[in-house]
Amino acid sequence: MNLPQRIAQWWVHGQTWPGASWTRRLLVVVALALLPFLLEAVAGRAWVRIADIALIYAMLAVGLNLVVGFAGLLDLGYVAFFAVGAYAYGLLASPQFGIHASFLLLLPLGAIAAACFGVLLGAPTLKLRGDYLAIVTLGFGEIIRIFLNNLNQPVNITNGPQGVTLIDPLLLGSFSFGKPHSMLGVTVAPVHAYFYLLVCMVALSMLVARRLQNSRIGRAWAAIREDETAARAMGIDTRNLKLLAFALGATFGGVAGGLFAAVQGFVSPESFTLQESVMILCMVVLGGMGHVAGVVLGAIVLTALPEALRVVGPLQKAAFGHVWIDPADLRMMLFGLALIVMMRWRPAGMWPAPGWARRTPSAVGSKPQVAARGRDDAP
Amino acid sequence: MDIFIQQLVNGVVLGSIYALVALGYTMVYGILGLINFAHGDLVMVGALSALALLKVCLAVGLGLPASLALATLGAVLLCGGLGVLIERVAYRPLRSAPKLAPLITAIGVSILIEYGAAMIWSKQYLALPPVIQSTTWQLAGAAITDLQVAIVVMASVLMAGLLWLIRATPLGVAMRATEQNAEVAGLMGIDTHRVIAITFLIGSGLAALAGIMVLLYYGVAHYFMGFMLGLKAFTAAVLGGIGSVPGAMLGGLLLGLIESLGAGYVGELTGGVFGSNYRDVFAFIVLILVLVLRPAGLLGTASGERA
């Protein structure tokens, strides 16, 4: 088999839709190419920007899905890795230190830095019960924000609450994403250029996630998620595989962070609050834990939701003459409610992973949690 | 030396509050194996509802002791009810679900309560009206207020009462039996659902009382105050050995002292590189250290590596 054939086989094997054909793929590519122009014509340029942000969230959701969906570990501070990636790019490609390193260098650097934090955090907790990870990540998410907020003295590193500004736009070869380009008579604005880049990055992350899921590693993760004791009995190195899931998830977060810094041109601790972590978790849970396409859908829907909720404020003003519920708070309440409702009635999410129905009878209902806690396995 | 004693006093007061909150985490964890993320937020609901009730009572013209008693009673009942409601609606249907489901539900409940409170009480820092005049005593170079003494005494009485309840009453026997093995406890005629509901009731009531103590001590309440407090109380529970009631008390006290002394001395020790604005970091460092060095906690039993 020659190389192109092998690549084709690989691609077909890792396909997202069952029975997807080349024409269908071509249609998707054309639709994605036209989408930003369509969005701009219909809803204005602001929506192209929202689409960019949605794609960054999609990358984050795919990354968190590795941890939560594939390996069944709850990470409540995922945004911390996003912050590490964003600050790695922001600090080394801005006037903050006067360093303007190349994006091609900084992207892997941010990814590695995030992965290192992931290992540092996961190593002490992952050999213990899974729920310790949840609380440690929850704490870490807050701690990293405290550091970002306060590391402006005595030596100014992060510029404190003001954040890092004037971050360089992406520069690939001689193509700068920071200014408009004219190609074949069509003007491509920076938001459009970023859109295409981000679509490619999301597609790449989805591909990597799909390939991981169908690999020996992915199957081991699924085994750990369903029953860790049984997985260990089958000879799976549960600790290292959990650590790998956690570190890989962090890597995705770091890459997305670097892109975020470049797209925004500005990072501040404000962007990396607990609310963001909850939102990304919501995208994964709502979209469908363990389903790569599902979590991307979740990310897109949940990024668009706040924009749709914007009408709630003026609507209340018109109806009651007073804004009772702040749209941003309403959004968070809906997220909280969604997490509860989904876990209760539809744990598979909006777009369940293929094979979920097959797996539910064994995953749900067979192991009563209370009854399973005998004295011998007490903490 | 004066600073040391002063920080010691502050640490003990802070520690008693942490201990009260940590009890709620540890009791629920002991019985259900679940980290109830919403527990810290019940502290916040306790503080904010007590503040609202106190303002109403004072406006009606009741005296300060009566107002304070009514506000405390109202807040404890509200939080207790809320705790039982959360258990009934959110956690009980998931008893037999995979482990991840109740954890995700718990964070959902926490977010819902936080933003529900933001809607009701706004996102402002709400200040306690200046009704409480505290007397300050000088002791060995440190200033101690009667409020601080009252908090420590109250917390000690409550904890002693809880220990008595668990060790010496039929309900306590049922709770310990359910903790050891819910299935067998059920076979012995214990209504485990009821025992779990009561556990939530007690834990939430204690959280409300802790919330009132925080309100009186710091004089402000805020819709997000439960988050960090909850995180620290959980750390205290892990430090003492999660699932162990005396452990939670010891852990709370120790964590209060570590944080107080740490925040007091970190500036001096690091030559001003890190200031007291890093005080929230100490609990986190303690949590990581305990998990690395002694995951079972100080008073915990068998080292717990559970799948």
XYZ file of C-alpha atoms in Angstrom:
686
model
C 0.000 0.000 0.000
C 1.456 3.354 -0.931
C 1.362 6.393 1.261
C -1.623 8.278 -0.233
C -3.681 5.114 0.001
C -2.695 4.618 3.576
C -3.574 8.189 4.455
C -6.921 7.718 2.700
C -7.552 4.512 4.640
C -6.644 6.221 7.851
C -8.945 9.101 7.141
C -11.845 6.842 6.160
C -11.335 4.673 9.194
C -11.450 7.673 11.453
C -14.464 9.162 9.765
C -16.911 11.212 11.793
C -20.123 10.288 10.025
C -20.872 6.700 9.118
C -20.967 6.359 5.356
C -19.578 9.830 4.708
C -18.639 10.213 1.071
C -16.147 12.479 -0.624
C -18.901 14.602 -2.162
C -20.410 15.114 1.237
C -17.030 16.141 2.610
C -16.540 18.533 -0.273
C -19.918 20.110 0.463
C -18.940 20.599 4.092
C -15.672 22.259 3.072
C -17.436 24.607 0.643
C -20.090 25.439 3.240
C -17.410 26.238 5.832
C -15.535 28.385 3.318
C -18.640 30.430 2.596
C -19.918 30.575 6.174
C -18.037 33.683 7.372
C -19.145 35.691 4.350
C -22.699 34.478 4.802
C -22.613 35.325 8.505
C -21.270 38.799 7.774
C -23.928 39.454 5.149
C -26.809 38.238 7.315
C -25.859 39.159 10.861
C -22.855 41.486 10.648
C -19.160 41.155 11.319
C -19.646 40.745 15.065
C -21.067 37.293 14.428
C -17.961 36.223 12.521
C -16.037 37.089 15.650
C -18.505 35.074 17.740
C -17.971 32.177 15.336
C -14.190 32.482 15.938
C -14.739 32.321 19.683
C -17.112 29.378 19.226
C -14.357 27.520 17.375
C -11.874 28.177 20.188
C -14.420 26.828 22.661
C -14.926 23.841 20.371
C -11.203 23.080 20.685
C -11.452 23.390 24.457
C -14.516 21.151 24.542
C -12.730 18.511 22.460
C -9.791 18.694 24.883
C -11.912 18.492 28.028
C -13.848 15.637 26.446
C -10.631 13.593 26.441
C -10.541 13.919 30.221
C -14.231 13.843 31.151
C -15.786 11.931 28.275
C -13.119 9.382 27.411
C -11.371 8.748 30.726
C -14.256 9.674 33.042
C -12.229 12.118 35.189
C -13.842 15.344 36.312
C -11.693 18.422 35.664
C -13.293 21.536 37.123
C -10.405 23.911 36.472
C -9.805 23.259 32.816
C -9.662 26.957 32.056
C -6.353 27.109 33.977
C -4.604 25.273 31.121
C -6.263 27.625 28.667
C -4.818 30.472 30.738
C -1.327 28.933 30.710
C -1.394 28.703 26.908
C -2.816 32.199 26.500
C -0.269 33.810 28.817
C 2.601 31.842 27.295
C 1.780 33.370 23.932
C 0.727 36.729 25.324
C 3.931 37.296 27.319
C 6.356 36.144 24.635
C 4.751 37.881 21.682
C 3.951 41.355 22.937
C 5.668 44.545 24.084
C 5.329 43.295 27.705
C 8.919 41.963 27.661
C 9.699 43.230 24.194
C 9.894 39.653 22.930
C 8.171 38.858 19.665
C 8.726 35.153 19.189
C 7.214 33.232 16.319
C 3.837 31.621 16.697
C 5.191 28.348 15.360
C 7.567 28.276 18.314
C 5.120 29.543 20.917
C 2.240 27.209 20.113
C 4.172 24.046 21.022
C 5.708 25.898 23.967
C 2.273 26.811 25.330
C 1.080 23.269 24.766
C 4.076 21.803 26.604
C 3.741 24.290 29.472
C 0.058 23.380 29.879
C 0.862 19.671 29.750
C 3.542 20.139 32.441
C 1.012 21.840 34.708
C -1.378 18.993 33.973
C 1.195 16.398 35.044
C 2.168 18.411 38.136
C -1.462 18.574 39.198
C -2.485 15.101 38.139
C 0.470 13.171 39.536
C -0.385 13.563 43.243
C -4.132 13.162 42.785
C -4.654 10.568 40.091
C -3.367 7.658 42.100
C -6.112 8.454 44.610
C -9.866 8.497 44.249
C -11.197 10.302 41.192
C -13.117 12.904 43.172
C -9.933 14.379 44.637
C -9.009 15.412 41.109
C -12.249 17.378 40.832
C -11.565 19.418 43.957
C -7.853 19.909 43.239
C -8.568 21.174 39.732
C -11.300 23.403 41.126
C -8.756 24.906 43.506
C -6.025 25.138 40.885
C -8.336 27.059 38.548
C -8.718 29.726 41.230
C -5.069 29.707 42.325
C -3.727 30.338 38.842
C -6.038 33.327 38.596
C -4.772 34.665 41.926
C -1.204 34.387 40.640
C -2.013 36.055 37.315
C -3.736 38.840 39.199
C -0.908 39.443 41.663
C 2.294 38.783 39.733
C 2.673 42.439 38.798
C 4.811 43.183 41.834
C 7.517 43.339 42.988
C 8.528 42.312 39.458
C 5.927 42.977 36.814
C 5.408 39.683 35.005
C 1.739 39.406 34.139
C 0.778 43.072 34.415
C -1.818 42.111 37.045
C -5.518 42.706 36.522
C -4.873 44.973 33.513
C -3.624 41.985 31.564
C -1.260 41.833 28.611
C -2.164 44.055 25.691
C -0.970 44.607 22.110
C -0.279 40.927 21.562
C 1.090 40.192 18.095
C -1.365 38.799 15.581
C -0.477 35.479 14.016
C 2.211 35.485 11.394
C 2.560 32.369 9.262
C 5.490 32.822 6.899
C 4.776 36.196 5.343
C 1.002 35.929 5.811
C -0.126 38.143 8.670
C -3.533 37.438 10.194
C -3.594 40.942 11.595
C -4.477 42.870 8.442
C -6.922 42.386 5.572
C -5.764 40.560 2.448
C -7.008 40.802 -1.078
C -7.252 37.500 -2.882
C -8.912 36.831 -6.250
C -10.855 40.056 -5.894
C -12.231 39.103 -2.478
C -11.122 40.961 0.642
C -10.425 38.613 3.504
C -10.618 40.449 6.821
C -8.596 39.260 9.852
C -11.678 37.703 11.463
C -12.248 35.676 8.311
C -8.650 34.548 8.118
C -8.740 33.477 11.743
C -11.998 31.674 11.084
C -10.366 29.483 8.434
C -7.354 28.827 10.609
C -9.537 27.901 13.568
C -11.719 25.625 11.448
C -8.559 23.788 10.436
C -7.384 23.591 14.058
C -10.768 22.293 15.245
C -10.803 19.716 12.447
C -7.295 18.671 13.424
C -8.219 18.353 17.106
C -11.322 16.373 16.225
C -9.228 14.069 14.074
C -6.645 13.575 16.816
C -9.394 12.944 19.381
C -11.144 10.446 17.105
C -7.914 8.614 16.397
C -7.117 8.523 20.106
C -10.568 7.177 20.911
C -10.160 4.292 18.475
C -6.671 3.456 19.637
C -5.378 1.110 22.286
C -5.138 4.139 24.590
C -8.728 5.188 23.940
C -10.029 1.714 24.660
C -8.030 1.629 27.874
C -9.574 4.975 28.860
C -13.047 3.605 28.200
C -12.243 0.594 30.369
C -11.014 2.848 33.189
C -14.137 4.985 32.890
C -16.492 2.028 33.096
C -14.751 0.135 35.890
C -11.318 1.089 37.102
C -10.767 -1.989 39.249
C -11.636 -4.301 36.375
C -9.411 -2.262 34.057
C -6.478 -2.658 36.407
C -7.187 -6.362 36.683
C -6.886 -6.563 32.898
C -3.359 -5.231 33.152
C -4.015 -1.590 32.278
C -1.645 0.871 33.934
C -4.530 2.991 35.184
C -2.478 5.694 36.847
C -0.297 6.493 33.880
C -3.184 6.336 31.429
C -5.256 8.685 33.566
C -2.267 10.996 33.762
C -1.915 10.809 29.975
C -5.583 11.718 29.481
C -5.198 14.628 31.849
C -1.978 15.887 30.248
C -3.319 15.519 26.705
C -6.467 17.386 27.676
C -4.285 20.146 29.119
C -2.280 20.254 25.876
C -5.428 20.957 23.879
C -6.259 23.703 26.369
C -2.785 25.224 25.966
C -3.015 25.308 22.163
C -6.491 26.838 22.304
C -5.146 29.423 24.758
C -2.364 30.477 22.386
C -4.856 30.916 19.557
C -7.194 32.828 21.861
C -4.443 35.282 22.801
C -3.609 35.857 19.137
C -7.233 36.308 18.057
C -8.095 38.662 20.922
C -4.786 40.536 20.943
C -5.290 40.870 24.687
C -5.406 38.566 27.709
C -6.387 39.310 31.306
C -7.201 37.160 34.340
C -10.863 38.082 33.827
C -11.103 35.615 30.937
C -10.126 32.643 33.073
C -12.694 32.431 35.848
C -14.470 29.424 37.283
C -17.495 30.350 35.180
C -15.490 29.601 32.046
C -14.538 26.167 33.348
C -18.168 25.435 34.133
C -19.189 26.609 30.686
C -16.712 24.296 28.947
C -17.853 21.418 31.150
C -21.424 22.266 30.187
C -20.508 22.106 26.506
C -19.123 18.601 26.984
C -22.018 17.352 29.122
C -24.722 18.957 27.003
C -23.165 17.986 23.695
C -22.605 14.378 24.668
C -19.787 13.091 26.858
C -17.418 10.948 24.861
C -18.746 12.068 21.477
C -16.295 14.311 19.632
C -18.819 15.739 17.164
C -21.360 16.125 19.952
C -19.123 18.289 22.148
C -18.283 20.520 19.159
C -22.007 20.992 18.629
C -22.354 21.725 22.341
C -19.616 24.359 22.119
C -21.248 26.101 19.170
C -24.724 26.081 20.741
C -23.501 27.332 24.120
C -21.380 30.118 22.604
C -24.369 31.342 20.637
C -26.702 31.102 23.649
C -25.420 34.187 25.542
C -25.790 36.233 22.369
C -29.381 35.057 22.091
C -29.920 35.812 25.796
C -28.849 39.403 25.233
C -32.437 40.217 24.279
C -33.597 39.180 27.775
C -32.349 42.415 29.357
C -34.169 44.886 27.078
C -37.200 42.584 27.046
C -37.497 42.812 30.835
C -36.990 46.534 30.678
C -39.844 46.800 28.205
C -42.140 44.510 30.183
C -41.425 45.518 33.786
C -39.456 48.716 33.403
C -36.605 47.139 35.374
C -33.980 44.497 34.701
C -34.678 41.786 37.279
C -32.419 39.083 35.948
C -29.059 39.974 34.500
C -28.622 37.978 31.257
C -25.132 36.865 32.320
C -26.483 35.499 35.617
C -29.406 33.880 33.851
C -26.928 32.142 31.570
C -24.998 30.735 34.536
C -28.211 29.595 36.219
C -29.255 27.851 33.033
C -25.847 26.142 32.899
C -26.233 24.898 36.470
C -29.751 23.695 35.792
C -28.643 22.035 32.554
C -25.935 20.050 34.358
C -28.472 18.775 36.912
C -31.213 18.005 34.391
C -28.892 16.296 31.918
C -27.374 14.033 34.563
C -30.836 13.116 35.804
C -32.657 12.463 32.555
C -30.265 12.417 29.637
C -26.700 11.640 30.741
C -25.754 10.832 27.139
C -26.199 14.469 26.059
C -27.941 16.100 23.090
C -26.066 14.064 20.541
C -25.086 10.809 22.243
C -21.945 8.972 21.316
C -22.572 6.019 19.051
C -22.840 2.900 21.163
C -23.982 4.744 24.270
C -27.275 2.832 24.324
C -25.297 -0.402 24.192
C -23.160 0.657 27.088
C -25.798 2.199 29.369
C -27.276 -1.011 30.801
C -23.919 -1.911 32.260
C -22.880 1.647 33.107
C -26.092 2.703 34.831
C -27.906 0.805 37.483
C -25.662 -2.166 37.987
C -23.563 -0.756 40.789
C -25.553 0.983 43.520
C -23.094 3.481 44.863
C -24.236 3.437 48.456
C -24.408 -0.312 48.728
C -21.015 -0.705 47.107
C -19.240 1.185 49.863
C -18.434 -1.505 52.357
C -16.037 -1.046 55.243
C -13.154 -2.543 53.321
C -13.160 0.183 50.685
C -13.871 3.043 53.043
C -11.514 5.992 52.641
C 5.746 38.020 69.499
C 2.582 40.132 69.773
C 1.866 39.509 66.130
C 2.352 35.806 66.652
C -0.196 35.631 69.468
C -2.607 37.820 67.540
C -2.381 35.565 64.474
C -2.780 32.552 66.751
C -6.039 33.986 68.096
C -7.277 34.843 64.600
C -6.329 31.374 63.442
C -8.324 29.669 66.168
C -11.415 31.734 65.338
C -11.049 31.097 61.617
C -10.334 27.434 62.323
C -13.531 26.932 64.315
C -15.542 28.267 61.391
C -13.698 26.026 58.922
C -14.273 23.072 61.217
C -18.044 23.633 61.286
C -18.181 23.716 57.485
C -15.786 20.791 57.128
C -18.152 18.654 59.241
C -20.807 18.916 56.537
C -18.376 17.758 53.843
C -17.039 14.906 55.887
C -20.428 13.572 57.031
C -21.834 13.504 53.499
C -18.616 12.049 52.128
C -18.604 9.387 54.823
C -22.082 8.197 53.930
C -22.385 8.808 50.185
C -18.797 9.004 48.985
C -19.781 12.278 47.318
C -18.109 15.684 47.457
C -21.079 17.972 47.919
C -19.789 21.052 46.070
C -22.948 22.927 47.039
C -22.064 22.766 50.737
C -19.939 25.931 50.678
C -22.779 27.757 48.996
C -25.122 26.814 51.825
C -22.795 28.812 54.101
C -23.353 31.766 51.792
C -27.131 31.278 51.793
C -27.017 31.109 55.593
C -25.101 34.383 55.849
C -27.166 36.276 53.289
C -30.564 35.081 54.524
C -29.604 35.788 58.147
C -28.518 39.285 57.119
C -31.823 39.899 55.320
C -33.845 38.576 58.284
C -31.803 40.608 60.727
C -32.477 43.785 58.779
C -36.202 43.032 58.695
C -36.367 42.253 62.423
C -34.461 45.406 63.331
C -36.666 47.495 61.059
C -39.781 46.085 62.749
C -38.351 47.287 66.041
C -37.312 44.083 67.773
C -34.353 44.234 70.120
C -30.938 43.024 69.022
C -30.892 39.662 70.887
C -34.372 38.737 69.666
C -33.549 39.782 66.097
C -30.334 37.831 66.117
C -32.057 34.734 67.491
C -34.870 34.953 64.927
C -32.438 35.522 62.063
C -30.337 32.561 63.168
C -33.352 30.304 63.492
C -34.683 31.381 60.091
C -31.347 30.901 58.350
C -30.765 27.472 59.913
C -34.241 26.295 58.942
C -33.867 27.657 55.408
C -30.457 26.057 54.869
C -31.514 22.787 56.461
C -34.551 22.659 54.205
C -32.467 23.575 51.184
C -29.941 20.855 52.008
C -32.650 18.205 52.291
C -34.264 19.463 49.074
C -30.958 19.264 47.190
C -30.408 15.724 48.405
C -33.933 14.678 47.477
C -34.078 16.316 44.040
C -30.503 16.187 42.789
C -28.539 13.431 44.518
C -31.031 10.713 45.492
C -32.114 9.875 41.911
C -28.441 9.317 41.076
C -27.626 6.843 43.858
C -27.089 4.059 41.364
C -25.620 6.161 38.527
C -21.935 6.062 37.531
C -19.662 8.033 39.835
C -19.198 10.988 37.507
C -22.935 11.837 37.406
C -23.435 13.001 41.020
C -20.178 14.988 40.882
C -21.340 16.895 37.797
C -24.763 17.370 39.397
C -23.096 18.729 42.529
C -21.229 21.415 40.598
C -24.495 22.234 38.791
C -26.306 22.667 42.113
C -23.501 24.885 43.374
C -23.675 27.168 40.324
C -27.470 27.293 40.512
C -27.423 28.358 44.172
C -24.681 30.951 43.612
C -26.425 32.699 40.763
C -29.841 32.273 42.353
C -28.432 34.144 45.352
C -26.907 36.775 43.043
C -30.372 37.298 41.593
C -32.064 37.625 44.980
C -29.413 39.545 46.913
C -27.461 41.216 44.067
C -23.756 40.833 43.467
C -22.748 43.588 45.887
C -20.869 43.060 49.109
C -23.658 43.448 51.657
C -22.587 44.996 54.939
C -23.896 44.115 58.367
C -25.585 47.141 59.981
C -23.369 48.424 62.822
C -25.503 47.008 65.600
C -23.016 44.773 67.319
C -20.660 46.531 69.690
C -17.898 44.226 70.666
C -15.665 44.666 73.664
C -11.961 44.186 73.163
C -9.777 42.625 75.791
C -5.999 42.803 75.904
C -4.428 39.450 76.598
C -0.701 38.763 76.436
C -0.289 41.563 73.933
C -3.072 40.419 71.656
C -6.484 41.969 71.190
C -9.381 39.563 71.660
C -12.978 40.584 71.111
C -15.932 39.036 72.886
C -17.281 38.124 69.451
C -14.233 35.974 68.789
C -14.680 34.218 72.105
C -18.382 33.711 71.381
C -17.618 32.156 67.969
C -15.087 29.717 69.397
C -17.373 28.768 72.303
C -20.406 28.340 70.040
C -18.468 26.230 67.566
C -17.063 24.051 70.370
C -20.530 23.502 71.864
C -21.977 22.590 68.480
C -19.166 20.161 67.728
C -19.422 18.542 71.150
C -23.169 18.183 70.579
C -22.590 16.574 67.200
C -20.065 14.133 68.628
C -22.554 13.194 71.352
C -25.288 12.771 68.730
C -23.144 10.455 66.642
C -21.659 8.465 69.510
C -24.554 8.131 71.952
C -27.960 8.358 70.280
C -29.941 5.791 68.228
C -29.805 8.225 65.302
C -26.023 8.320 65.586
C -25.882 4.535 65.562
C -28.042 4.515 62.411
C -25.764 7.093 60.795
C -22.639 5.117 61.553
C -24.272 1.910 60.346
C -25.304 3.562 57.068
C -21.786 4.889 56.654
C -20.262 1.455 57.103
C -22.590 -0.383 54.781
C -25.857 1.109 53.581
C -27.212 -2.135 52.186
C -26.750 -4.099 55.384
C -27.994 -1.146 57.439
C -31.147 -1.241 55.335
C -31.545 -4.953 56.039
C -31.299 -4.209 59.764
C -34.382 -2.033 59.498
C -32.698 1.360 59.151
C -34.408 3.727 56.722
C -31.184 4.750 55.003
C -32.864 7.397 52.831
C -34.104 9.078 55.996
C -30.692 8.844 57.645
C -29.050 10.423 54.606
C -31.662 13.202 54.557
C -31.019 13.886 58.249
C -27.274 13.971 57.587
C -27.842 16.645 54.976
C -30.160 18.502 57.377
C -27.550 18.563 60.154
C -24.677 19.446 57.824
C -26.639 22.262 56.202
C -27.771 23.612 59.561
C -24.153 23.739 60.723
C -23.233 25.453 57.448
C -25.861 28.118 58.107
C -24.473 28.711 61.605
C -20.965 28.974 60.178
C -22.297 31.475 57.644
C -23.755 33.622 60.421
C -20.428 33.507 62.263
C -18.615 34.678 59.131
C -21.178 37.449 58.705
C -20.750 38.663 62.285
C -16.958 38.289 62.215
C -16.202 40.026 58.931
C -19.316 42.196 58.773
C -19.946 41.523 55.081
C -21.570 38.824 52.973
C -21.338 38.194 49.258
C -22.944 35.743 46.814
C -19.581 34.126 45.986
C -18.209 33.886 49.533
C -19.113 30.204 49.777
C -16.775 29.120 47.021
C -13.375 29.740 48.628
C -14.715 28.927 52.081
C -16.053 25.617 50.793
C -12.746 24.805 49.137
C -10.864 25.511 52.359
C -13.312 23.566 54.486
C -12.950 20.623 52.145
C -9.186 20.904 52.509
C -9.686 20.875 56.277
C -11.781 17.712 55.968
C -9.078 16.021 53.869
C -6.358 17.188 56.258
C -8.174 15.641 59.197
C -9.077 12.512 57.268
C -12.221 12.677 55.160
C -15.119 10.742 56.631
C -13.841 11.277 60.173
C -15.834 13.720 62.315
C -13.117 14.462 64.912
C -10.719 14.709 61.949
C -12.774 17.506 60.409
C -12.614 19.446 63.676
C -8.863 19.014 64.015
C -8.300 19.738 60.318
C -10.371 22.907 60.473
C -8.482 24.230 63.459
C -5.080 23.407 61.951
C -5.958 24.944 58.602
C -7.179 28.113 60.290
C -3.856 28.387 62.141
C -1.772 27.631 59.035
C -3.601 30.210 56.989
C -3.505 32.878 59.658
C 0.165 32.443 60.492
C 1.055 31.944 56.841
C -0.658 35.121 55.706
C 0.866 36.978 58.657
C 4.427 35.936 58.004
C 4.694 35.258 54.261
C 5.643 38.864 53.548
C 8.533 38.791 56.014
C 9.731 35.342 55.045
C 9.880 36.005 51.315
C 11.264 39.514 51.667
C 8.070 41.057 50.306
C 7.919 39.024 47.111
C 4.651 37.417 48.172
C 2.197 39.331 50.308
C -0.942 38.426 52.233
C -2.894 38.619 48.961
C -1.714 35.040 48.474
C -3.501 33.836 51.625
C -5.942 31.707 49.633
C -3.018 29.766 48.219
C -2.046 28.220 51.564
C -5.099 25.975 51.789
C -4.360 24.724 48.314
C -0.725 23.949 49.117
C -1.882 22.109 52.239
C -4.359 20.104 50.148
C -1.692 19.036 47.645
C 0.813 18.207 50.404
C -1.717 16.084 52.304
C -2.674 14.220 49.140
C 0.977 13.492 48.391
C 2.219 12.694 51.875
C -0.736 11.318 53.796
C -3.846 10.894 51.673
C -5.762 9.274 54.529
C -5.443 12.468 56.566
C -4.322 12.885 60.148
C -7.112 10.908 61.822
C -8.218 8.895 58.786
C -8.301 5.126 58.908
C -7.092 2.785 56.150
C -5.221 4.488 53.325
C -7.864 4.895 50.704
C -7.145 3.918 47.163
C -10.538 3.321 45.763
C -11.352 2.836 42.127
